[in-house]
Short mmCIF file of C-alpha atoms and ligand atoms in Angstrom, two decimals:
data_model
loop_
_atom_site.label_atom_id
_atom_site.label_comp_id
_atom_site.label_asym_id
_atom_site.label_seq_id
_atom_site.Cartn_x
_atom_site.Cartn_y
_atom_site.Cartn_z
CA UNK A 65 115.51 -66.76 -73.50
CA UNK A 66 112.79 -67.59 -70.68
CA UNK A 67 114.29 -71.39 -71.07
CA UNK A 68 118.22 -70.20 -70.54
CA UNK A 69 117.21 -68.16 -67.46
CA UNK A 70 114.82 -71.24 -66.17
CA UNK A 71 118.10 -73.57 -66.65
CA UNK A 72 120.25 -71.05 -65.00
CA UNK A 73 117.71 -70.62 -62.02
CA UNK A 74 117.56 -74.59 -62.06
CA UNK A 75 121.59 -75.28 -62.00
CA UNK A 76 121.66 -72.33 -58.95
CA UNK A 77 118.80 -74.12 -56.74
CA UNK A 78 120.82 -77.54 -57.38
CA UNK A 79 123.81 -76.06 -56.32
CA UNK A 80 122.79 -74.68 -53.42
CA UNK A 81 120.89 -77.60 -52.25
CA UNK A 82 124.53 -79.54 -52.74
CA UNK A 83 126.31 -77.02 -50.55
CA UNK A 84 123.49 -77.41 -47.81
CA UNK A 85 123.59 -81.18 -47.29
CA UNK A 86 127.09 -81.67 -47.57
CA UNK A 87 128.77 -79.07 -46.02
CA UNK A 88 129.37 -78.00 -42.36
CA UNK A 89 126.60 -75.21 -41.57
CA UNK A 90 126.70 -72.74 -38.77
CA UNK A 91 123.95 -73.68 -36.29
CA UNK A 92 121.16 -71.66 -36.15
CA UNK A 93 119.33 -72.95 -33.01
CA UNK A 94 118.01 -76.38 -32.82
CA UNK A 95 119.18 -77.23 -36.47
CA UNK A 96 120.68 -81.32 -37.08
CA UNK A 97 122.54 -81.66 -40.47
CA UNK A 98 122.40 -84.99 -42.23
CA UNK A 99 125.12 -85.47 -44.22
CA UNK A 100 125.43 -87.82 -47.44
CA UNK A 101 128.23 -90.58 -46.42
CA UNK A 102 128.76 -91.59 -49.83
CA UNK A 103 132.39 -90.86 -50.14
CA UNK A 104 133.25 -92.53 -46.86
CA UNK A 105 133.87 -96.38 -48.11
CA UNK A 106 135.61 -98.93 -46.46
CA UNK A 107 136.22 -102.66 -47.18
CA UNK A 108 134.89 -104.95 -44.50
CA UNK A 109 135.31 -108.66 -43.76
CA UNK A 110 132.93 -110.72 -43.73
CA UNK A 111 130.29 -110.05 -41.29
CA UNK A 112 126.63 -111.05 -40.18
CA UNK A 113 125.40 -107.84 -39.26
CA UNK A 114 121.79 -108.28 -39.57
CA UNK A 115 120.89 -108.79 -36.09
CA UNK A 116 121.13 -105.34 -34.92
CA UNK A 117 117.99 -103.06 -34.69
CA UNK A 118 118.10 -99.93 -36.85
CA UNK A 119 119.47 -96.96 -34.60
CA UNK A 120 117.36 -94.55 -32.87
CA UNK A 121 117.49 -90.80 -33.83
CA UNK A 122 118.78 -88.56 -31.28
CA UNK A 123 118.38 -85.58 -32.80
CA UNK A 124 116.33 -84.29 -29.76
CA UNK A 125 119.53 -83.83 -27.82
CA UNK A 126 120.03 -81.11 -29.47
CA UNK A 127 118.42 -78.00 -27.81
CA UNK A 128 119.01 -74.14 -28.37
CA UNK A 129 122.24 -74.94 -30.01
CA UNK A 130 123.56 -77.30 -27.06
CA UNK A 131 124.21 -81.00 -27.22
CA UNK A 132 122.51 -82.78 -24.13
CA UNK A 133 124.17 -86.10 -22.80
CA UNK A 134 121.12 -87.70 -21.31
CA UNK A 135 121.27 -91.55 -20.60
CA UNK A 136 119.61 -94.12 -19.11
CA UNK A 137 123.18 -95.17 -17.55
CA UNK A 138 123.16 -92.00 -15.69
CA UNK A 139 119.52 -91.31 -14.49
CA UNK A 140 119.02 -87.66 -13.47
CA UNK A 141 122.09 -85.99 -14.36
CA UNK A 142 123.22 -84.50 -17.87
CA UNK A 143 126.47 -83.07 -19.32
CA UNK A 144 125.95 -80.42 -22.11
CA UNK A 145 128.57 -78.74 -24.40
CA UNK A 146 127.74 -75.67 -26.27
CA UNK A 147 127.63 -76.06 -30.17
CA UNK A 148 129.22 -74.46 -32.79
CA UNK A 149 129.04 -75.98 -36.08
CA UNK A 150 127.18 -79.60 -36.80
CA UNK A 151 129.89 -81.24 -38.81
CA UNK A 152 128.19 -84.81 -39.40
CA UNK A 153 125.10 -86.21 -38.28
CA UNK A 154 123.88 -89.43 -39.84
CA UNK A 155 122.75 -93.11 -38.90
CA UNK A 156 125.06 -95.89 -39.35
CA UNK A 157 124.04 -99.69 -39.63
CA UNK A 158 124.60 -99.59 -36.07
CA UNK A 159 124.33 -96.62 -34.53
CA UNK A 160 123.63 -92.43 -34.96
CA UNK A 161 126.74 -90.85 -35.63
CA UNK A 162 127.35 -87.25 -34.54
CA UNK A 163 130.50 -85.44 -34.80
CA UNK A 164 130.32 -81.51 -33.95
CA UNK A 165 132.53 -78.47 -33.39
CA UNK A 166 131.96 -77.22 -29.77
CA UNK A 167 132.53 -73.65 -28.32
CA UNK A 168 134.75 -75.04 -25.68
CA UNK A 169 136.06 -78.75 -25.92
CA UNK A 170 137.01 -78.77 -29.76
CA UNK A 171 135.74 -81.30 -32.00
CA UNK A 172 133.36 -83.93 -30.66
CA UNK A 173 132.32 -87.35 -31.73
CA UNK A 174 128.84 -88.86 -30.10
CA UNK A 175 127.49 -92.26 -30.85
CA UNK A 176 124.13 -93.00 -29.81
CA UNK A 177 123.73 -89.87 -27.70
CA UNK A 178 126.88 -90.55 -25.72
CA UNK A 179 129.96 -88.60 -25.59
CA UNK A 180 133.10 -90.48 -26.96
CA UNK A 181 135.74 -88.74 -28.11
CA UNK A 182 136.21 -84.50 -27.40
CA UNK A 183 139.31 -82.74 -28.75
CA UNK A 184 140.23 -81.16 -25.53
CA UNK A 185 140.32 -84.31 -23.11
CA UNK A 186 140.63 -87.31 -25.07
CA UNK A 187 144.08 -87.63 -24.20
CA UNK A 188 143.81 -89.06 -20.44
CA UNK A 189 141.44 -91.88 -21.47
CA UNK A 190 143.56 -92.67 -24.62
CA UNK A 191 146.79 -92.70 -22.73
CA UNK A 192 145.48 -94.46 -19.70
CA UNK A 193 143.87 -96.96 -21.95
CA UNK A 194 146.92 -98.13 -23.58
CA UNK A 195 149.64 -97.43 -21.62
CA UNK A 196 148.76 -98.91 -18.35
CA UNK A 197 148.81 -102.65 -19.93
CA UNK A 198 151.59 -101.83 -21.96
CA UNK A 199 154.15 -100.58 -19.48
CA UNK A 200 152.64 -103.38 -17.47
CA UNK A 201 154.14 -105.80 -19.65
CA UNK A 202 157.73 -106.19 -19.83
CA UNK A 203 157.83 -106.96 -23.91
CA UNK A 204 154.49 -106.15 -25.96
CA UNK A 205 154.64 -107.26 -29.38
CA UNK A 206 151.18 -108.12 -30.86
CA UNK A 207 148.40 -106.02 -29.68
CA UNK A 208 144.83 -106.38 -30.42
CA UNK A 209 142.28 -103.64 -29.95
CA UNK A 210 138.67 -104.26 -29.93
CA UNK A 211 136.05 -101.00 -30.77
CA UNK A 212 138.12 -98.03 -30.73
CA UNK A 213 137.34 -96.96 -33.93
CA UNK A 214 138.10 -93.26 -33.51
CA UNK A 215 142.16 -94.18 -33.50
CA UNK A 216 143.30 -92.82 -30.71
CA UNK A 217 144.07 -95.93 -28.61
CA UNK A 218 146.01 -96.85 -31.73
CA UNK A 219 147.97 -93.38 -31.58
CA UNK A 220 149.17 -94.28 -28.16
CA UNK A 221 150.25 -98.13 -28.53
CA UNK A 222 151.84 -97.02 -31.98
CA UNK A 223 154.65 -95.32 -28.92
CA UNK A 224 155.65 -98.41 -27.87
CA UNK A 225 158.75 -99.65 -30.36
CA UNK A 226 158.43 -103.05 -29.02
CA UNK A 227 155.34 -103.50 -30.72
CA UNK A 228 155.53 -105.38 -33.81
CA UNK A 229 151.82 -105.71 -35.13
CA UNK A 230 148.69 -103.83 -33.67
CA UNK A 231 145.39 -105.31 -34.92
CA UNK A 232 142.07 -103.53 -34.73
CA UNK A 233 138.43 -104.75 -35.03
CA UNK A 234 135.84 -102.52 -35.26
CA UNK A 235 132.15 -103.28 -36.02
CA UNK A 236 131.19 -99.97 -37.47
CA UNK A 237 132.91 -98.38 -40.56
CA UNK A 238 131.46 -95.28 -40.40
CA UNK A 239 133.18 -95.06 -36.80
CA UNK A 240 136.29 -95.08 -38.96
CA UNK A 241 135.66 -93.28 -41.78
CA UNK A 242 134.19 -90.44 -39.90
CA UNK A 243 137.01 -89.91 -37.47
CA UNK A 244 139.58 -90.10 -40.41
CA UNK A 245 137.48 -87.05 -41.91
CA UNK A 246 136.74 -85.21 -38.94
CA UNK A 247 138.95 -86.01 -36.13
CA UNK A 248 142.44 -86.46 -37.55
CA UNK A 249 144.05 -85.56 -33.85
CA UNK A 250 142.54 -89.16 -33.19
CA UNK A 251 142.56 -91.14 -36.02
CA UNK A 252 146.44 -90.24 -37.40
CA UNK A 253 146.64 -93.38 -35.07
CA UNK A 254 145.71 -95.21 -38.04
CA UNK A 255 148.56 -94.29 -39.99
CA UNK A 256 151.20 -96.38 -38.46
CA UNK A 257 152.54 -99.27 -40.88
CA UNK A 258 152.07 -101.56 -37.99
CA UNK A 259 148.24 -101.02 -37.99
CA UNK A 260 145.94 -103.91 -39.32
CA UNK A 261 142.12 -102.78 -39.67
CA UNK A 262 139.35 -105.57 -39.61
CA UNK A 263 135.65 -104.12 -39.94
CA UNK A 264 134.13 -107.15 -38.00
CA UNK A 265 133.30 -108.67 -34.68
CA UNK A 266 136.23 -108.68 -32.11
CA UNK A 267 134.76 -111.93 -30.34
CA UNK A 268 134.66 -113.27 -33.92
CA UNK A 269 138.03 -112.70 -34.73
CA UNK A 270 139.44 -114.06 -31.17
CA UNK A 271 138.17 -117.08 -31.70
CA UNK A 272 140.06 -117.63 -34.69
CA UNK A 273 142.97 -116.20 -33.24
CA UNK A 274 143.73 -118.39 -29.84
CA UNK A 275 146.74 -117.57 -27.86
CA UNK A 276 147.92 -114.82 -30.23
CA UNK A 277 148.24 -111.55 -28.29
CA UNK A 278 150.35 -110.06 -25.61
CA UNK A 279 147.91 -107.22 -24.75
CA UNK A 280 144.48 -106.99 -25.57
CA UNK A 281 142.45 -103.63 -24.96
CA UNK A 282 138.62 -103.16 -25.54
CA UNK A 283 137.57 -99.82 -26.00
CA UNK A 284 133.92 -99.89 -26.07
CA UNK A 285 131.06 -97.67 -25.66
CA UNK A 286 128.89 -98.51 -22.96
CA UNK A 287 126.84 -101.80 -22.11
CA UNK A 288 123.84 -100.97 -23.87
CA UNK A 289 122.71 -101.91 -27.41
CA UNK A 290 125.51 -103.62 -29.64
CA UNK A 291 128.20 -102.98 -26.96
CA UNK A 292 126.68 -104.73 -23.85
CA UNK A 293 127.68 -108.02 -24.85
CA UNK A 294 131.45 -106.86 -24.16
CA UNK A 295 130.66 -106.41 -20.59
CA UNK A 296 129.93 -109.71 -19.98
CA UNK A 297 131.94 -112.85 -18.84
CA UNK A 298 131.96 -115.14 -22.09
CA UNK A 299 133.52 -111.67 -23.94
CA UNK A 300 135.83 -112.15 -20.95
CA UNK A 301 137.20 -115.69 -21.45
CA UNK A 302 137.37 -114.94 -25.12
CA UNK A 303 139.92 -112.38 -24.45
CA UNK A 304 141.76 -114.47 -22.18
CA UNK A 305 142.12 -117.66 -24.50
CA UNK A 306 143.38 -115.08 -27.07
CA UNK A 307 146.00 -113.94 -25.08
CA UNK A 308 149.48 -115.48 -25.15
CA UNK A 309 150.95 -116.50 -21.75
CA UNK A 310 151.56 -113.33 -19.39
CA UNK A 311 149.43 -111.23 -21.80
CA UNK A 312 146.97 -108.35 -20.13
CA UNK A 313 143.63 -107.18 -21.14
CA UNK A 314 142.65 -103.49 -20.71
CA UNK A 315 138.87 -102.94 -20.64
CA UNK A 316 136.42 -99.88 -20.40
CA UNK A 317 135.48 -100.39 -16.90
CA UNK A 318 132.76 -97.58 -16.34
CA UNK A 319 132.41 -95.30 -13.22
CA UNK A 320 132.68 -95.84 -9.71
CA UNK A 321 130.38 -92.87 -9.16
CA UNK A 322 127.48 -94.51 -11.10
CA UNK A 323 128.46 -98.20 -11.69
CA UNK A 324 130.07 -99.57 -8.87
CA UNK A 325 127.61 -102.68 -8.74
CA UNK A 326 128.29 -103.34 -12.31
CA UNK A 327 132.03 -103.04 -11.91
CA UNK A 328 131.63 -105.23 -8.55
CA UNK A 329 129.86 -107.96 -10.58
CA UNK A 330 132.06 -107.96 -13.53
CA UNK A 331 135.24 -108.34 -11.31
CA UNK A 332 133.82 -111.00 -9.20
CA UNK A 333 132.72 -112.69 -12.11
CA UNK A 334 135.84 -112.83 -14.33
CA UNK A 335 138.27 -113.23 -11.63
CA UNK A 336 138.28 -117.00 -11.54
CA UNK A 337 139.61 -116.84 -15.52
CA UNK A 338 142.68 -114.70 -14.51
CA UNK A 339 145.66 -114.60 -12.48
CA UNK A 340 145.33 -111.07 -11.20
CA UNK A 341 142.27 -108.74 -11.86
CA UNK A 342 142.42 -104.90 -10.88
CA UNK A 343 140.55 -101.56 -11.65
CA UNK A 344 142.21 -98.22 -12.29
CA UNK A 345 140.58 -94.99 -13.48
CA UNK A 346 141.48 -91.59 -14.72
CA UNK A 347 139.62 -87.94 -14.73
CA UNK A 348 137.73 -86.39 -17.97
CA UNK A 349 135.27 -83.87 -17.44
CA UNK A 350 133.18 -84.87 -20.94
CA UNK A 351 132.38 -88.11 -19.22
CA UNK A 352 129.49 -88.92 -16.80
CA UNK A 353 130.72 -88.23 -13.46
CA UNK A 354 133.77 -86.79 -14.84
CA UNK A 355 135.83 -89.96 -14.73
CA UNK A 356 135.92 -93.54 -16.05
CA UNK A 357 137.55 -97.01 -15.37
CA UNK A 358 139.67 -99.92 -16.71
CA UNK A 359 139.28 -103.44 -15.90
CA UNK A 360 143.06 -105.00 -16.14
CA UNK A 361 143.75 -108.50 -16.04
CA UNK A 362 146.71 -110.48 -16.57
CA UNK A 363 146.75 -114.07 -17.86
CA UNK A 364 148.63 -116.77 -16.20
CA UNK A 365 152.27 -117.79 -17.04
CA UNK A 366 155.27 -115.70 -18.09
CA UNK A 367 155.04 -113.32 -20.85
CA UNK A 368 156.54 -114.80 -24.21
CA UNK A 369 159.76 -113.55 -25.35
CA UNK A 370 159.36 -111.03 -22.29
CA UNK A 371 162.34 -110.19 -19.94
CA UNK A 372 161.70 -110.88 -16.30
CA UNK A 373 158.92 -108.46 -15.11
CA UNK A 374 160.75 -105.68 -12.76
CA UNK A 375 159.27 -102.64 -11.09
CA UNK A 376 159.78 -99.56 -13.14
CA UNK A 377 162.29 -100.88 -15.56
CA UNK A 378 164.87 -101.39 -12.62
CA UNK A 379 166.96 -104.75 -13.03
CA UNK A 380 165.02 -106.45 -10.05
CA UNK A 381 164.39 -110.29 -9.57
CA UNK A 382 161.48 -109.57 -7.95
CA UNK A 383 158.26 -111.34 -9.94
CA UNK A 384 155.49 -108.43 -10.18
CA UNK A 385 152.11 -110.12 -10.07
CA UNK A 386 149.51 -107.89 -11.64
CA UNK A 387 149.69 -104.55 -12.96
CA UNK A 388 149.87 -101.70 -10.59
CA UNK A 389 153.06 -100.67 -11.19
CA UNK A 390 154.72 -100.21 -14.59
CA UNK A 391 157.59 -102.48 -15.32
CA UNK A 392 158.95 -100.48 -18.11
CA UNK A 393 158.75 -96.54 -18.08
CA UNK A 394 158.28 -94.12 -21.25
CA UNK A 395 161.75 -92.74 -22.77
CA UNK A 396 162.05 -89.43 -22.27
CA UNK A 397 161.40 -88.37 -25.73
CA UNK A 398 157.99 -90.29 -25.59
CA UNK A 399 157.37 -89.24 -21.79
CA UNK A 400 157.38 -85.21 -23.23
CA UNK A 401 154.75 -86.06 -25.93
CA UNK A 402 152.32 -87.64 -23.54
CA UNK A 403 149.96 -85.61 -21.65
CA UNK A 404 148.41 -87.80 -18.91
CA UNK A 405 150.45 -90.67 -18.46
CA UNK A 406 153.26 -90.83 -16.48
CA UNK A 407 154.68 -93.83 -14.02
CA UNK A 408 153.49 -91.85 -10.85
CA UNK A 409 150.10 -91.57 -12.84
CA UNK A 410 150.31 -95.38 -13.34
CA UNK A 411 150.47 -96.28 -9.71
CA UNK A 412 148.16 -93.61 -8.74
CA UNK A 413 145.30 -94.67 -11.15
CA UNK A 414 144.99 -97.64 -8.93
CA UNK A 415 143.93 -96.15 -5.82
CA UNK A 416 140.71 -96.18 -5.38
CA UNK A 417 138.49 -94.03 -2.99
CA UNK A 418 137.39 -96.20 -0.12
CA UNK A 419 134.12 -96.69 -0.85
CA UNK A 420 134.70 -98.08 -4.00
CA UNK A 421 137.81 -100.53 -3.14
CA UNK A 422 135.11 -101.79 -0.43
CA UNK A 423 132.20 -102.46 -3.07
CA UNK A 424 134.61 -103.72 -5.55
CA UNK A 425 137.04 -106.29 -3.60
CA UNK A 426 135.57 -106.25 -0.16
CA UNK A 427 137.12 -105.40 3.06
CA UNK A 428 140.15 -108.02 2.82
CA UNK A 429 141.80 -106.19 0.01
N1 LIG B 167 138.32 -94.05 -28.01
C1 LIG B 167 137.20 -93.64 -27.34
C2 LIG B 167 136.33 -94.26 -27.16
C3 LIG B 167 135.49 -94.18 -25.93
N2 LIG B 167 135.03 -95.39 -25.63
C4 LIG B 167 134.27 -94.86 -24.29
C5 LIG B 167 133.10 -94.28 -24.09
C6 LIG B 167 132.57 -94.15 -22.91
C7 LIG B 167 131.68 -93.07 -23.12
N3 LIG B 167 130.47 -93.17 -22.02
C8 LIG B 167 130.83 -93.27 -20.32
C9 LIG B 167 130.19 -93.50 -19.59
C10 LIG B 167 130.94 -93.79 -18.11
N4 LIG B 167 130.25 -94.17 -17.17
#
């Protein structure tokens, strides 16, 4: 009898342990929860990923039930969100991955201590990152996304009926798997049948696919750790070479309030590569200083299979240089679904504050 009671007690204990380590828990105060990811499996392309150092632990950013975003890229300032529930917290092979339910911003994805997606405001970044280059292109068919493993940019690209193929190269399979499980509002981008997923280094993929894409979007994290190469000239040269004639790139371009020097250096360095290089931005309260920019550049030549570029979809003969005006506009049905992008917002996004315009492009622009 004693043995049966002992066994029952042991089974109860195991069950309790399993529950508390695999389920979302209420946050008492400073608790972080490590959730096993054995169910998060995904096939990977051939990758040599042994160069990356093990991810640091970012548990110290959770204090008294609040997540504090403190980064070396924005010294002396911090944005904090109150946590309702930690849903996932575990290092991947490349970075610390945290998902929590917040009190006022819905679900939040954090990589290496930096907010990537909040349910409340992700729409501005994902819509502008996708639609600025796509509506500036007369006939985008093949689109490549580098990074963007949450799927939000894919969701927006999928709204374009001219697009026949959407390829995504994301290095970290855990970001895809975690987003599919906890952030379905963005990860639904993966459901479109035109999407092909490659878990590999985007630079390597582009080397193998020269002159192949009408639009290339790099939805990266910030220039520290594995993402730092994505802000360097060789990566932009690789994007240029992987574009078809008349193709367009759009990359995460940091923030004029914080990184105007970095943006200026980058734009100066890549200007000789492209026929136009421009800078736009959107507002987004959960990113440092409440906004983020995009570097948008075009490759010389007429777009392959494209109609003549004409302003706002009107049939004008005038050739448009650069991407400051849309050459197509959303259909009424698509516009109803969009929450941030409009053709007016497209044009407005390129209008920079005087200090930023002067610092990035000089006095002559
Ligand atoms: N699809 C969303 C992924 C987000 N990628 C960009 C994240 C940037 C976060 N840091 C912003 C810092 C701006 N200075």
